[in-house]
Coordinates of C-alpha atoms and ligand atoms in Angstrom, one line a residue:
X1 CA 174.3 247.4 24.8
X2 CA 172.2 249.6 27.3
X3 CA 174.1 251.5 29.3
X4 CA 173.3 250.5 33.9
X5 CA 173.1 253.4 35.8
X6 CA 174.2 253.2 39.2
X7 CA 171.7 255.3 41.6
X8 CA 172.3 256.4 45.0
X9 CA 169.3 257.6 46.8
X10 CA 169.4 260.0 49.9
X11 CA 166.2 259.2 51.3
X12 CA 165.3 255.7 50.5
X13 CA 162.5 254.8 52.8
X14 CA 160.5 258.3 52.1
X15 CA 158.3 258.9 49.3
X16 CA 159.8 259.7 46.6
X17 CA 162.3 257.1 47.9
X18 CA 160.7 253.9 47.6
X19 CA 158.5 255.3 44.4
X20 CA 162.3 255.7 43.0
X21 CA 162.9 252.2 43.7
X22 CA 159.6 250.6 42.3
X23 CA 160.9 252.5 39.1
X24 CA 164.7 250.8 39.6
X25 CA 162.7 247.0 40.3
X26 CA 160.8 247.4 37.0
X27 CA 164.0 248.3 34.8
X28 CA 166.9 245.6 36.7
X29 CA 168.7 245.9 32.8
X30 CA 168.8 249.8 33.2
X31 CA 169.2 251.0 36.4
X32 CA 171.4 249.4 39.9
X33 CA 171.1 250.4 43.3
X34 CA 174.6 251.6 44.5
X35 CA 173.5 253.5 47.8
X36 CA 170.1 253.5 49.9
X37 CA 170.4 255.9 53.1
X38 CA 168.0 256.8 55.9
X39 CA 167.1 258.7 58.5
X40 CA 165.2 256.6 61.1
X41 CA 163.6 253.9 59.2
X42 CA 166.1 251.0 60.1
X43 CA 163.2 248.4 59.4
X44 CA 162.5 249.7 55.8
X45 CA 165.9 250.5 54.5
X46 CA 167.3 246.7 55.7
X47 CA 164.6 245.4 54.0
X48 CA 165.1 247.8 50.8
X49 CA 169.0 246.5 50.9
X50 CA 167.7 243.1 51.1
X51 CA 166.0 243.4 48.3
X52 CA 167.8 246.0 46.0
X53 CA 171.4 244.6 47.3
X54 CA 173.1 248.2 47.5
X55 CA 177.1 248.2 47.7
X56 CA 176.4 250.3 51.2
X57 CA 174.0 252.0 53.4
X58 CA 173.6 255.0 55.3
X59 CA 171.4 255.2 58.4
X60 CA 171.5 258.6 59.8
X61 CA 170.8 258.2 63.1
X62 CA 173.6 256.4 64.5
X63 CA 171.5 254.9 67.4
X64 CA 170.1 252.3 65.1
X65 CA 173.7 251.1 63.3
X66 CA 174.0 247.9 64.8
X67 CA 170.6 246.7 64.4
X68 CA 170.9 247.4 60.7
X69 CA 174.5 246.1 60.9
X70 CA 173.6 242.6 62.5
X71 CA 171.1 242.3 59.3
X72 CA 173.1 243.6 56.5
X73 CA 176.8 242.6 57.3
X74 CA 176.3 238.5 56.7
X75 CA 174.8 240.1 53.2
X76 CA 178.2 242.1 52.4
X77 CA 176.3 245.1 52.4
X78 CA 178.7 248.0 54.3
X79 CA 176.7 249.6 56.6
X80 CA 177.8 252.9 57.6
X81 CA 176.2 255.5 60.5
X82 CA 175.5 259.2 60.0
X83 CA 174.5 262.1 57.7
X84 CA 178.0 262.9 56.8
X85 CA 178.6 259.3 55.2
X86 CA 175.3 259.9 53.2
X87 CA 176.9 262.6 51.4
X88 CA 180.6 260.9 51.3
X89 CA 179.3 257.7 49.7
X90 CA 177.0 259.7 47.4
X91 CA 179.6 260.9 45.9
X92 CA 181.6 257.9 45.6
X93 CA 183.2 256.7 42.1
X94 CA 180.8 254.1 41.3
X95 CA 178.0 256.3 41.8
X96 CA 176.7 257.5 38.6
X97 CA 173.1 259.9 39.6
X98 CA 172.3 260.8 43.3
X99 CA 168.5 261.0 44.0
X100 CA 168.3 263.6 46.2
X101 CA 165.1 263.2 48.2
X102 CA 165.5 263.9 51.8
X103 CA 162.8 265.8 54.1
X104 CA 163.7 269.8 53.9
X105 CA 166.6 271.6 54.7
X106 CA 168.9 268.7 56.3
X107 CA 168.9 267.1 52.0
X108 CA 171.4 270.5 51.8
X109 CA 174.7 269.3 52.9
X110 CA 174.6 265.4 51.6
X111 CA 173.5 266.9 48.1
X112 CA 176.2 269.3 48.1
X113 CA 178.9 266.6 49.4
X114 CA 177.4 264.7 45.6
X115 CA 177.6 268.3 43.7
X116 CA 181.3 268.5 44.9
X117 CA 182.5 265.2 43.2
X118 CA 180.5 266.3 39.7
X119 CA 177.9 263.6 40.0
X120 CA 174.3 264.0 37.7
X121 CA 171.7 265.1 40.7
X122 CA 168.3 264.1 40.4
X123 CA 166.9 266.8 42.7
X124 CA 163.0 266.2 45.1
X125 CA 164.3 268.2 48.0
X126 CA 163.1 271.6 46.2
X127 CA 164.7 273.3 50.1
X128 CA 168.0 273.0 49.1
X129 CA 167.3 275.7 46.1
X130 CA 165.0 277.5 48.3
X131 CA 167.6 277.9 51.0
X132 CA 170.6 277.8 49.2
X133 CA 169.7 278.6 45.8
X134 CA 172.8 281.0 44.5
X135 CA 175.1 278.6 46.1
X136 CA 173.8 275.4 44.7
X137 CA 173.5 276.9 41.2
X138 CA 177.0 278.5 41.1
X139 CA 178.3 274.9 42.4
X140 CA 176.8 273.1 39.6
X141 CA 178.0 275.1 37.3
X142 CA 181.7 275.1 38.9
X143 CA 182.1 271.3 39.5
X144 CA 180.6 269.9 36.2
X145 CA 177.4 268.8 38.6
X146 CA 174.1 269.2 36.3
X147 CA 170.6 269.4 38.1
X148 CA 167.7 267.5 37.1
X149 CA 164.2 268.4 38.4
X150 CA 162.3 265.3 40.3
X151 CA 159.6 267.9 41.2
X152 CA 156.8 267.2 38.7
X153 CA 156.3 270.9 37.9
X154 CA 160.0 271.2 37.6
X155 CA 160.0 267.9 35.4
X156 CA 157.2 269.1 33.5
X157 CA 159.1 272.4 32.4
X158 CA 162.1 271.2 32.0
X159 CA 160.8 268.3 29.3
X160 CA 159.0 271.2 27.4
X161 CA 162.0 272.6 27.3
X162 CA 164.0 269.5 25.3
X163 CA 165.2 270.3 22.1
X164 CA 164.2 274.4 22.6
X165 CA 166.9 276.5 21.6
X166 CA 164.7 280.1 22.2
X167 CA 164.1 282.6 24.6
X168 CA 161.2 281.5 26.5
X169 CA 158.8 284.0 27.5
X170 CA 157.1 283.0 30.7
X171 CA 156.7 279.4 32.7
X172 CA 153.1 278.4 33.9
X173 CA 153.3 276.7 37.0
X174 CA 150.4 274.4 37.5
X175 CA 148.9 273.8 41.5
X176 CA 146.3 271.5 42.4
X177 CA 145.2 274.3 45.2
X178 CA 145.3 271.6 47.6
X179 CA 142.3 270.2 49.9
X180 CA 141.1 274.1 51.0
X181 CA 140.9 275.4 47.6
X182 CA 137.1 275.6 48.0
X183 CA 136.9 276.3 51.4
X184 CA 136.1 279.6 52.9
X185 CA 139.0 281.9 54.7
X186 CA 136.8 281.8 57.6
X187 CA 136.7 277.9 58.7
X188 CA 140.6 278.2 58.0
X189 CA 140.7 278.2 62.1
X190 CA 138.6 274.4 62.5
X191 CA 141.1 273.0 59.8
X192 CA 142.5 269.2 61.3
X193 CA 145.8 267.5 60.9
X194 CA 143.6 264.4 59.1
X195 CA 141.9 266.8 56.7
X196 CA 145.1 268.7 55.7
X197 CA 147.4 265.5 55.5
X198 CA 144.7 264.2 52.2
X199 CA 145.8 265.3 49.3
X200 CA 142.9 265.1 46.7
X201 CA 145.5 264.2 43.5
X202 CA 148.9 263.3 44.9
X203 CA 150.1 260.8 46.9
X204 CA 153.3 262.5 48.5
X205 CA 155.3 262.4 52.2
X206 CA 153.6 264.4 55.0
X207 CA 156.2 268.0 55.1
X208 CA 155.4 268.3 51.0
X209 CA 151.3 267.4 51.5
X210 CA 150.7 270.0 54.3
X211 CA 152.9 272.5 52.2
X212 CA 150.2 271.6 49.4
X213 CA 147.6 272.1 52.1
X214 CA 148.8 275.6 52.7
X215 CA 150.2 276.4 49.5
X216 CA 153.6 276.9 50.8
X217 CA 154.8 274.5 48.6
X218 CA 153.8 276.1 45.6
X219 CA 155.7 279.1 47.1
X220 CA 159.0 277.0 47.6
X221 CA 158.5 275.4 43.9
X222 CA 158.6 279.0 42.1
X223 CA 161.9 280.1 43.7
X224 CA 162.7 276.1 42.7
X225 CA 161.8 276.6 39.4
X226 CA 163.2 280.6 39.5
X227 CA 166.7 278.8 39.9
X228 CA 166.5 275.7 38.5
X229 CA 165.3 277.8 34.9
X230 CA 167.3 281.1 35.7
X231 CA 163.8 282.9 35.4
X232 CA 162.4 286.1 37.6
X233 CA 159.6 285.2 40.1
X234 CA 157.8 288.1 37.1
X235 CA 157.9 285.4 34.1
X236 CA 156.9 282.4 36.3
X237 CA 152.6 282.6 36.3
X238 CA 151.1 279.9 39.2
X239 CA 148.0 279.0 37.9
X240 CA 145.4 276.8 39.7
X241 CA 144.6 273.0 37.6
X242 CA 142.7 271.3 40.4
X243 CA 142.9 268.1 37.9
X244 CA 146.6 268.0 38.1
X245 CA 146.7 266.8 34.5
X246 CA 148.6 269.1 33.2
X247 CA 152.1 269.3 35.1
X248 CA 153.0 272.6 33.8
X249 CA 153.5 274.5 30.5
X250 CA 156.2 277.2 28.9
X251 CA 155.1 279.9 26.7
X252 CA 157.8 280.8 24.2
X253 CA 158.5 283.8 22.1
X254 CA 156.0 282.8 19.8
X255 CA 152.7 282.9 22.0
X256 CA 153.2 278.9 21.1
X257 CA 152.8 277.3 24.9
X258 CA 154.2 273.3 25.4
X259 CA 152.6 271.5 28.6
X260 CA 153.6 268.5 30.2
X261 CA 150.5 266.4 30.7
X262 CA 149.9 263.1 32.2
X263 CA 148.5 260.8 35.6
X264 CA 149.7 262.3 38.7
X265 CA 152.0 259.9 39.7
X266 CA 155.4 261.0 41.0
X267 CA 156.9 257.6 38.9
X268 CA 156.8 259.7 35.7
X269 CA 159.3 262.6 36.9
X270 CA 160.9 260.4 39.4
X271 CA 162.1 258.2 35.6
X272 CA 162.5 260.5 34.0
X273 CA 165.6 261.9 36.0
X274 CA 166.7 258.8 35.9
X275 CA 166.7 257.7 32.6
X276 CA 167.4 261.0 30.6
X277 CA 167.9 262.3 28.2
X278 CA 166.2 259.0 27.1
X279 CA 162.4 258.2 27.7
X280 CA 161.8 254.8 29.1
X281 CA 158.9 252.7 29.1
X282 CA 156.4 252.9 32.7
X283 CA 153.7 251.2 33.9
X284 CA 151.6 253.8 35.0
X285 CA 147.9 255.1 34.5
X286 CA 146.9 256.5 30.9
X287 CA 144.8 259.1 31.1
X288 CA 141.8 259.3 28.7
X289 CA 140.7 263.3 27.9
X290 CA 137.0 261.5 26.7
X291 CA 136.7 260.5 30.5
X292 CA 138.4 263.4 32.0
X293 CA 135.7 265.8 29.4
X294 CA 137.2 268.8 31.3
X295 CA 140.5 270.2 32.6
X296 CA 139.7 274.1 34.5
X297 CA 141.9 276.6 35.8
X298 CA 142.0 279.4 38.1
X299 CA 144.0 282.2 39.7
X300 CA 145.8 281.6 43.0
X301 CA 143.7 283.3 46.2
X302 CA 146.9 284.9 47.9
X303 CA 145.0 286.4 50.5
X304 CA 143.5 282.9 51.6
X305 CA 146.7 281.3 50.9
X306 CA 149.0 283.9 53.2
X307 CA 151.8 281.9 52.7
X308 CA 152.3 282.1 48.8
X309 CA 152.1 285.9 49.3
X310 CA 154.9 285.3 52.1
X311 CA 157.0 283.3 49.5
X312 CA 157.0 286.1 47.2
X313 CA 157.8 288.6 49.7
X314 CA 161.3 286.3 50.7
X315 CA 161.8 286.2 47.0
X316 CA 161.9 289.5 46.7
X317 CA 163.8 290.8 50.0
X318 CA 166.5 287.9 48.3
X319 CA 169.5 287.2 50.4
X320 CA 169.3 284.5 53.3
X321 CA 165.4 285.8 53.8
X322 CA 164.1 282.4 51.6
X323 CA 166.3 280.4 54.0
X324 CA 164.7 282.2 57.2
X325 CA 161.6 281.2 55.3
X326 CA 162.0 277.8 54.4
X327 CA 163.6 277.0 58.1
X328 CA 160.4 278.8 59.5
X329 CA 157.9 277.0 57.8
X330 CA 159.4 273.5 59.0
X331 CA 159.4 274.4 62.3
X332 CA 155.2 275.3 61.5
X333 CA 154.6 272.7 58.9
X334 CA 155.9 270.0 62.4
X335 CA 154.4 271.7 65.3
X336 CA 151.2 271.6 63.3
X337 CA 151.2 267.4 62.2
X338 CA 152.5 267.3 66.3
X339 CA 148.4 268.9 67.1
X340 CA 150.8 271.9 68.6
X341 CA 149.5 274.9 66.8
X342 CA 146.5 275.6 64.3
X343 CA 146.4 275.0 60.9
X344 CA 146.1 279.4 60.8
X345 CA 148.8 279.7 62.7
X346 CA 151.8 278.4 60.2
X347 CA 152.0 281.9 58.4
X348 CA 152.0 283.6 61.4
X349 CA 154.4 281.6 62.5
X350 CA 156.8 282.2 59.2
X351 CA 155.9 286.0 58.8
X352 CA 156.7 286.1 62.8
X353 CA 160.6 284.6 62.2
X354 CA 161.1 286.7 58.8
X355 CA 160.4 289.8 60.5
X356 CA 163.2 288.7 63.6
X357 CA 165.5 286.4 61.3
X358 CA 169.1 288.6 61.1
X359 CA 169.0 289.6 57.0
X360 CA 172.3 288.7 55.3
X361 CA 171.9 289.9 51.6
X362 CA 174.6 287.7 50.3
X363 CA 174.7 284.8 52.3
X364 CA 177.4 282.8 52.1
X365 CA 177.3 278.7 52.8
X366 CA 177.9 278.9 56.8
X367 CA 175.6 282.1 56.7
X368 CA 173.0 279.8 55.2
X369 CA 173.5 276.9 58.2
X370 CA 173.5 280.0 60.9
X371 CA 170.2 280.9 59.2
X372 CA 168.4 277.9 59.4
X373 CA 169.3 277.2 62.8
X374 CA 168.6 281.0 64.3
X375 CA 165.0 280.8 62.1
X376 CA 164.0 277.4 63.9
X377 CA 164.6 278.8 66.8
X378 CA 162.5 281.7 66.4
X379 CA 160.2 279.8 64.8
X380 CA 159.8 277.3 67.7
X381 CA 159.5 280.2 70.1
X382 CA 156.4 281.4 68.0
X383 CA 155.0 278.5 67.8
X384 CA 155.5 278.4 72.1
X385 CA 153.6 281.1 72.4
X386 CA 150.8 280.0 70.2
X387 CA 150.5 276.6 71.8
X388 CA 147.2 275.3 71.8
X389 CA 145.4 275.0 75.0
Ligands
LIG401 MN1 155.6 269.7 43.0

């Protein structure tokens, strides 16, 4: 007999969300739908719970509970209201893996509510690491709570890794180098909220494609995969694969290197979580290397991308200065999709809050919360003062 899995997702109606639940529709026998939260999407999520029939739902903002309630009650779905039931019901008995896959650093607390009740977390949000990364990694350790990668990178190492029992000498990180990789430093200034929103390979939420846009996110993903792996930011190589082919590689003791390779579609990892240790069947694109012919590769510009050089720089100051970082950059990453600042101005904007953000160099949880909230602050202020005209 196969074994049912019983999923909650935080984040439902986002990307990763409702890819995570096209997976769930095409494997009824494998996987059930025990949670499905949001934050403002009432529309989506009662018509996700009408069709996946979770035991509850969460919708965050509490302004919108009775129209979901009117819709989901007759159903005997419980509806519930609030961020804080997110994470309560996540980590209820019946749940067997919590899909973590909320927008940034507001995924931190409902994950952690999951971690504290030992359930199997299937981690997208890559801020929670970012911002709280020695904190989430000693609580998975503590309360039994393992952490598998969603992130395709992530996903990418840590199925090279199955069945490994060496040291492993160094992780390749792959990067598509986003829309700008070809463009010159100096037409940075005209870049538009339309261009930077079109990801050539992925098709991914708006925060996590102007990341790519930027290169931020490939930033956030090696402190993610720095704790996730327990590696120093030294072994962890980004190396530019404009094809997104290959999803990322580990070299081991031997000069032997494994990769990852497939279609860029966030399915794959998304299942994977899911379903492992097992490998379950998807319908998804096969790639053909005779069509592709060629798969190139290049080194990272850090000098065009200023904000991969600013991830490095938080990494290495350590403490709550990734936190300051992270906070800072979704502060930018909004006032820029909202036309208020240029597509130049989101590293100043994050280089501005890290030089101001109070440094704590061993935060502790509520240090991390007073963090995010003093960095947005800055960050907003910056982001005031460069307001277009
Ligand atoms: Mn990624």
């Amino acid at each position: 007999m196969v074994f049912k899995r019983h999923i909650a997702i935080l984040g439902s109606t986002g990307s990763i969300g409702t890819q995570a639940l096209d997976v769930i529709a095409q494997h009824p026998d494998r996987f059930e739908t025990e949670l499905l939260t949001a934050n403002n999407n009432s529309k989506l999520l009662i018509e996700q719970a009408k069709k996946f029939r979770p035991n509850s739902v969460v919708i965050c903002n509490k302004d919108l509970y009775d129209e979901v309630n009117k819709e989901l009650d007759p159903l005997d779905i419980k509806v519930f209201a609030g961020i804080e039931s997110a994470g309560e019901l996540a980590g209820g008995k019946n749940v067997d893996i919590v899909l973590s896959a909320m927008v940034g650093f507001s995924g931190l607390a409902p994950t952690m509510a999951a971690m504290r009740k030992g359930k199997v977390i299937a981690l997208a949000n890559k801020e929670t690491l970012v911002a709280a990364g020695s904190i989430i990694s000693k609580l998975s350790g503590e309360c039994n709570s393992p952490i598998i990668p969603v992130d395709s990178e992530h996903s990418a190492i840590f199925q090279c890794l199955q069945g490994e029992k060496t040291q492993v000498e160094k992780l390749l990180l792959t990067a598509s180098g986003g829309p700008f990789r070809e463009l010159k430093a100096a037409d940075f200034e005209h870049i538009t909220k339309e261009q930077a929103l079109k990801h050539p390979n992925w098709h991914m939420g708006a925060k996590v494609t102007i990341d790519s846009a930027t290169m931020m996110n490939k930033g956030l993903e090696m402190m993610e995969a720095s704790w996730l792996f327990n590696m120093p930011a030294e072994k962890i190589e980004i190396i530019i694969h404009p094809q997104s082919i290959i999803h990322s590689m580990v070299q081991f003791c031997d000069g032997s290197i494994k990769a990852q390779i497939g279609a860029p579609d966030m399915r794959v990892p998304i299942q994977y979580a899911l379903s492992y240790p097992e490998r379950i069947a998807l319908n998804t694109r096969r790639i053909s290397f005779a069509e592709i012919k060629q798969l190139t590769f290049e080194a990272p510009d850090t000098d065009k991308f200023h904000c991969i050089a600013l991830a490095y720089k938080a990494y290495k100051k350590g403490g709550n200065m990734p936190c300051a970082m992270n906070g800072a950059n979704e502060i930018a990453v909004a006032a820029f999709i909202n036309d208020k600042i240029n597509f130049t101005d989101i590293p100043k904007v994050i280089e501005g809050t890290m030089e101001k953000c109070t440094f704590v160099p061993a935060p502790q949880i509520e240090d991390i919360y007073a963090t995010d909230t003093e960095a947005k602050k800055i960050a907003g202020e910056l982001c005031g003062e460069k307001l277009k005209a």
